[in-house]
Structure formats: C-alpha cells, structure tokens
Coordinates of C-alpha atoms in Angstrom, one line a residue:
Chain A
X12 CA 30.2 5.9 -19.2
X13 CA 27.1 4.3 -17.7
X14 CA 27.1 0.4 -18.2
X15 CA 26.3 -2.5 -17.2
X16 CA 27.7 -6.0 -18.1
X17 CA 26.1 -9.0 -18.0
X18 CA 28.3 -12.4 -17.7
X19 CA 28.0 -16.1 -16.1
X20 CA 25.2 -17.6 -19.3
X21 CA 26.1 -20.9 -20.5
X22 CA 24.6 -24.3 -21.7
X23 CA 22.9 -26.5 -18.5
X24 CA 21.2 -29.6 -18.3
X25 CA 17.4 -29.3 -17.0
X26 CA 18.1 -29.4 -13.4
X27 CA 20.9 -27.7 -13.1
X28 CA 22.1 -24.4 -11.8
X29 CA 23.7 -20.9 -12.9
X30 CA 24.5 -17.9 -11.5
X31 CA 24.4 -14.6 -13.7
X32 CA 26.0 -11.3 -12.5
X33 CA 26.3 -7.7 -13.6
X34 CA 28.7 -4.9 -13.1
X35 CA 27.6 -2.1 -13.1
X36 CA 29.8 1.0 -13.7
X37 CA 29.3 4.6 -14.8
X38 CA 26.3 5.5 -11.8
X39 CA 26.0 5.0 -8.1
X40 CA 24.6 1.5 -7.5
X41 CA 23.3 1.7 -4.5
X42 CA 20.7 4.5 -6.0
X43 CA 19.2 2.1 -8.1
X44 CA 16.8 -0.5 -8.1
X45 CA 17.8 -3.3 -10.1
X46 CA 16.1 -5.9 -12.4
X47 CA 16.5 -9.3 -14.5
X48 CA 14.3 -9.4 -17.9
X49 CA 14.4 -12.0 -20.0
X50 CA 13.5 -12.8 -23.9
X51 CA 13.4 -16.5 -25.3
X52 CA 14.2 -16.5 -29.0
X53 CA 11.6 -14.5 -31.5
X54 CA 9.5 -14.1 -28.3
X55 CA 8.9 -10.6 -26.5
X56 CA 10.1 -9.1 -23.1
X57 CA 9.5 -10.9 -19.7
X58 CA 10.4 -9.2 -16.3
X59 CA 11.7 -11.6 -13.9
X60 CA 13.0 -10.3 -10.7
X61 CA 13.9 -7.2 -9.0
X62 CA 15.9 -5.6 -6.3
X63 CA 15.0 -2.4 -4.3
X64 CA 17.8 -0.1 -2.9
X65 CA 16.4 -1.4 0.8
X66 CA 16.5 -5.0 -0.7
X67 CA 13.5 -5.4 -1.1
X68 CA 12.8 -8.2 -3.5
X69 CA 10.4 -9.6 -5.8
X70 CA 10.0 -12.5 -8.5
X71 CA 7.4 -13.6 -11.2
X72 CA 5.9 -16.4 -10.0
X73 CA 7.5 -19.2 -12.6
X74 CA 10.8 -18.4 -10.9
X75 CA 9.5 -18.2 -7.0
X76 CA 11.4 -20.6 -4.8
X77 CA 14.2 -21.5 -8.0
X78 CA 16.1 -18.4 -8.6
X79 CA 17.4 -15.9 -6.1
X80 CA 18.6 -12.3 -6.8
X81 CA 20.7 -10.1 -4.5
X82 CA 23.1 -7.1 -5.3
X83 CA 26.3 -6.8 -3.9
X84 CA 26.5 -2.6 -3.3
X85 CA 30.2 -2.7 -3.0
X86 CA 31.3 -4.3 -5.8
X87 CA 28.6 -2.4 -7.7
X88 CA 27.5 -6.0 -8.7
X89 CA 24.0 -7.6 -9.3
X90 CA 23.5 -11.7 -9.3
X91 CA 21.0 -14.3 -10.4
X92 CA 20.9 -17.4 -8.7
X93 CA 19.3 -19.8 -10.8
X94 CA 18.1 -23.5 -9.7
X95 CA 16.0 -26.3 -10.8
X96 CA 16.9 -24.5 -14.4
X97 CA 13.8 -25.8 -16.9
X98 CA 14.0 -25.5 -20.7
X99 CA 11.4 -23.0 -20.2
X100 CA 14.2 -20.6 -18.7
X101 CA 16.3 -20.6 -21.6
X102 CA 16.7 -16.9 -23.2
X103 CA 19.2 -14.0 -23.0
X104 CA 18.9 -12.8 -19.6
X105 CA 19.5 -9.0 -19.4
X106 CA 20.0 -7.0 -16.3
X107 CA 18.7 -3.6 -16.1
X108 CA 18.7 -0.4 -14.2
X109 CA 15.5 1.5 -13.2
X110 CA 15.0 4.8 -11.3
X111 CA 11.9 5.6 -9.2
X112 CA 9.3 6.3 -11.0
X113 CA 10.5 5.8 -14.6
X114 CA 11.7 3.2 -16.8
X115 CA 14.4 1.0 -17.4
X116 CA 17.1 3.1 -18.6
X117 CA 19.8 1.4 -18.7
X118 CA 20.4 -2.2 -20.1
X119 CA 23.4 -5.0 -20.2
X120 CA 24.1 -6.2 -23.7
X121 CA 22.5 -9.4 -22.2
X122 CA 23.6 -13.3 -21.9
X123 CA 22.4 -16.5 -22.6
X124 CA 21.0 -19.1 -20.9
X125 CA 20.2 -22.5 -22.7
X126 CA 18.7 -24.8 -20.7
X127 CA 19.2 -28.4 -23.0
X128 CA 20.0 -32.1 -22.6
Chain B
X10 CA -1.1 -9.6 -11.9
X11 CA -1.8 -7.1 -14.5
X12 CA -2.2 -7.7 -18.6
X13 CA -0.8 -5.3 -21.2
X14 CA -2.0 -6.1 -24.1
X15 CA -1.0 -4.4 -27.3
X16 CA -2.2 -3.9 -31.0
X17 CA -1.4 -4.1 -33.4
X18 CA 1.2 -6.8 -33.2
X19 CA 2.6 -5.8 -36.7
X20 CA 2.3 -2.7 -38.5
X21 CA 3.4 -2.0 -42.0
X22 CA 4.2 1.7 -43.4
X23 CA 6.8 4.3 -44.8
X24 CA 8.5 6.4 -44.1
X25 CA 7.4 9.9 -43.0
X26 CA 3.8 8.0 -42.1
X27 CA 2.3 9.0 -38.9
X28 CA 2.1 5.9 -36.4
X29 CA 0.1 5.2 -33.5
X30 CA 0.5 2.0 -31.4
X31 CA -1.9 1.1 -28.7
X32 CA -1.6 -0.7 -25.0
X33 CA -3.9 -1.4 -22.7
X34 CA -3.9 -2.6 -19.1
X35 CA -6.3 -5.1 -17.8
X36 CA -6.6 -2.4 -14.7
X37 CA -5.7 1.0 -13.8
X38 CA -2.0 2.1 -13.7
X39 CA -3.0 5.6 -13.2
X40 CA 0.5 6.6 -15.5
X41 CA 2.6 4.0 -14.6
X42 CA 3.8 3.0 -17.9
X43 CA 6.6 3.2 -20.2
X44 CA 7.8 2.4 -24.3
X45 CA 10.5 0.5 -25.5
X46 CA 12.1 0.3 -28.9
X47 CA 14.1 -3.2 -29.6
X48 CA 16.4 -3.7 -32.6
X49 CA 17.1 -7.5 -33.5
X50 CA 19.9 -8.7 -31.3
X51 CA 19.8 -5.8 -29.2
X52 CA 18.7 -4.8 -25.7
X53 CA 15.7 -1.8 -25.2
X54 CA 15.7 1.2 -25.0
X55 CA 13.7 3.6 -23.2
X56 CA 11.7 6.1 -24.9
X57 CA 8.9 7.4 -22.9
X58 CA 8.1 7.0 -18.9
X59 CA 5.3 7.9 -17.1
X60 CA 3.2 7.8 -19.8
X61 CA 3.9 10.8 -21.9
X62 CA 7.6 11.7 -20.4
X63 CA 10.3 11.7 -23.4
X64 CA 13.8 10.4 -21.9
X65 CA 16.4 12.7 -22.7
X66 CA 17.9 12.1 -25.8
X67 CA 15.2 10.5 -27.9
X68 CA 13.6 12.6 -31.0
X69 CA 10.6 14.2 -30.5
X70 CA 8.7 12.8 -33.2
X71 CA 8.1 10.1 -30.3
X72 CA 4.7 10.6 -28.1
X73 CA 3.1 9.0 -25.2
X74 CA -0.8 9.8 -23.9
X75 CA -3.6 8.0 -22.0
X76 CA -3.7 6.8 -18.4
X77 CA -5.6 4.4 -16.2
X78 CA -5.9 1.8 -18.9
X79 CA -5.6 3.5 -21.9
X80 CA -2.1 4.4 -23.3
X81 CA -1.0 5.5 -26.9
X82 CA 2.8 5.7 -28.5
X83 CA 3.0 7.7 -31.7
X84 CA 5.3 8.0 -33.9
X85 CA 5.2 11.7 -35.9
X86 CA 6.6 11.2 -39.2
X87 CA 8.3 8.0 -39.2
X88 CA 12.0 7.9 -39.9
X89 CA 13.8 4.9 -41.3
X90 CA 16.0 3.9 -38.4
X91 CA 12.3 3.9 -36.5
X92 CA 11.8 0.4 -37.7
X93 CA 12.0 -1.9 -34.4
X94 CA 9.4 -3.5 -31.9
X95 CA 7.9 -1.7 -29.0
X96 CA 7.0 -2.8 -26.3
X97 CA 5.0 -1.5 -23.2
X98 CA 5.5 -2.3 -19.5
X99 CA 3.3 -1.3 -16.5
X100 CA 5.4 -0.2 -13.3
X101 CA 2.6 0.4 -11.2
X102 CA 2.7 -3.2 -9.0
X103 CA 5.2 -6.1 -9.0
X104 CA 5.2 -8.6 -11.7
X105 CA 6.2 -5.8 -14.2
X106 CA 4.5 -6.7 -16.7
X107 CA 5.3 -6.1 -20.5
X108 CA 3.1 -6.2 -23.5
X109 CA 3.3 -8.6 -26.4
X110 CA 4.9 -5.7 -28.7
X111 CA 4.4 -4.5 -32.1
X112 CA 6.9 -4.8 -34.4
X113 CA 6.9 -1.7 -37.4
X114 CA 8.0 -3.3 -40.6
X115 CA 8.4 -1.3 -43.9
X116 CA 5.6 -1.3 -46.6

C-alpha cells in the first residue's frame, strides 16, 4: 500500500524548533519529488517547501532561512527542520508526493504544529 | 509569484445539479494546474492534473478545461458524497501556489 506518515508535531513556544518527518512506504522514494503543505485551522491550502529527486530545493518565502527540508532516500524518509517557529506557522503540516508533471497524489494523514506561549 | 484565485468561494446546490467552479491565474500556466477535493479533517485528494487529466480512480462526472489562465472544474451531476472544498494549485513555477477554494455545501 502506498503511504506516507507524517510524525514529529507538537506544542512549541514562539522561538522554538521542530523537526517533522515522513515515511514513506508503498513506492520508490527516490522517484519522487517531495513536498510540505500546510493548512491553519478553517483556512485553505499553503505549499511550503519541496524536494526534487536531484535535491533540488525550494521554499515559500515566509519560511526562507527558518525551516530546512531534506529527504533521506534510504530510509525512504522526508524531514522538516523548523526554526524561529512563529505563531503564524501553526497548522497540520502534511507531506506529500508529486510526480512530474502532475499533481500531488499522494498525502500523509498530516500533523500538527502549534506554535503558543 | 503566481495568484490563483477562485470563485466562487461557496456554492450551494443538490444533488444531481451540474457544477462548475472557476480558477484563474494571475499569469499563464500554459496547463499546469491541478483540483483537489478536501473533506473536514482530511488530507486532498487529487482529482484532475494537467488541466483536464482525470487521475485514475476518480468518477467521471469530474471535468477539467481551460489553459493559460483560464481553468474550469465541473462537476456533472452532483453526487452526495461530492460535498467537500476544492481547491486549485498551479505547478508551473516554484511557490506552488493554491487557490482560496470553494467549498460545495448542500441547498
């Protein structure tokens, strides 16, 4: 079964840091690019990084210079390094899969990030 | 960075009604684009890619058309388990970009 399964959300004080990963299991990893999108509650869908199958990387620019992604090929594992956490970046964080020239077709369940003093 | 911007944001109707929901980008995507269906407390799912490409498994009473900046979704003869938000996303250039979504509620 193709899946993937999102872990590593929590409560954080503004300021702090979290890293999210994803396993992915089910499809050849490496194939894939891979991408973070998150929603804040009762608001709609925000890309906010991805990772090419050469690493090639890209953020939005709210995130630029505060979160890091990177995949991990052989542990068919994706990661979100998150720094300087605001409360602006609290939402369920999903991770997602994304063939060439298509859409996101495969999504984690999601987790949650609550960024809160 | 490019703007999707979709109407309507809400749309009542019932079932067996025909539905069309609208997105357009701020520039051309040529047919970069794609439709997702959300449920409350669930993740997307994909529906249609490249504009007017139906991902395997999803009924064909669901449509895509339009390119550059002009896209449509449409919805046949709308079924109840149809009720959901879409949302559109341009995939032509980095930031993805998604649009504001349109929630179908029943009438």
């Amino acid at each position: 079964e193709v899946q993937l399964v999102e872990s590593g959300g929590g409560l954080v004080q503004p300021g702090g840091s979290l890293r999210l990963s994803c396993a992915a299991s089910g499809f050849t990893f490496s194939s894939n690019d891979m991408h973070w999108v998150r929603q804040a509650t009762g608001e709609g869908l925000e890309w906010v990084s991805g990772i090419g199958t050469t690493g090639d990387i890209h953020y939005i620019d709210s995130v630029k210079g505060r979160f890091t992604i990177s995949r991990e090929n052989a542990k068919n594992s994706l990661y979100l390094q998150m720094n300087s956490l605001r409360a602006g970046d609290t939402a369920v964080y999903y991770c997602a899969k994304k063939v060439w020239g298509a859409g996101m077709d495969v999504w984690g369940q999601g987790t949650t990030v609550t960024v809160s003093s | 960075d490019i703007q999707m911007t979709q109407s309507p944001s809400t749309l009542s109707a019932s079932v067996g009604d025909r539905v069309t929901i609208t997105c357009r980008a701020s520039q051309s995507i040529t047919n970069w684009l794609a439709w997702y269906q959300q449920k409350p407390g669930k993740a997307p799912k994909v529906l249609i890619f490249k504009a007017s490409s139906l991902e395997s498994g999803v009924p064909s009473r669901f449509s895509g058309s339009g390119s550059g900046t002009e896209f449509t979704l449409t919805i046949s003869s709308l079924q109840p388990d149809d009720f959901a938000t879409y949302y559109c996303q341009q995939y032509n250039s980095y930031p993805l970009t998604f649009g504001g979504g349109t929630k179908v509620e029943i009438k």
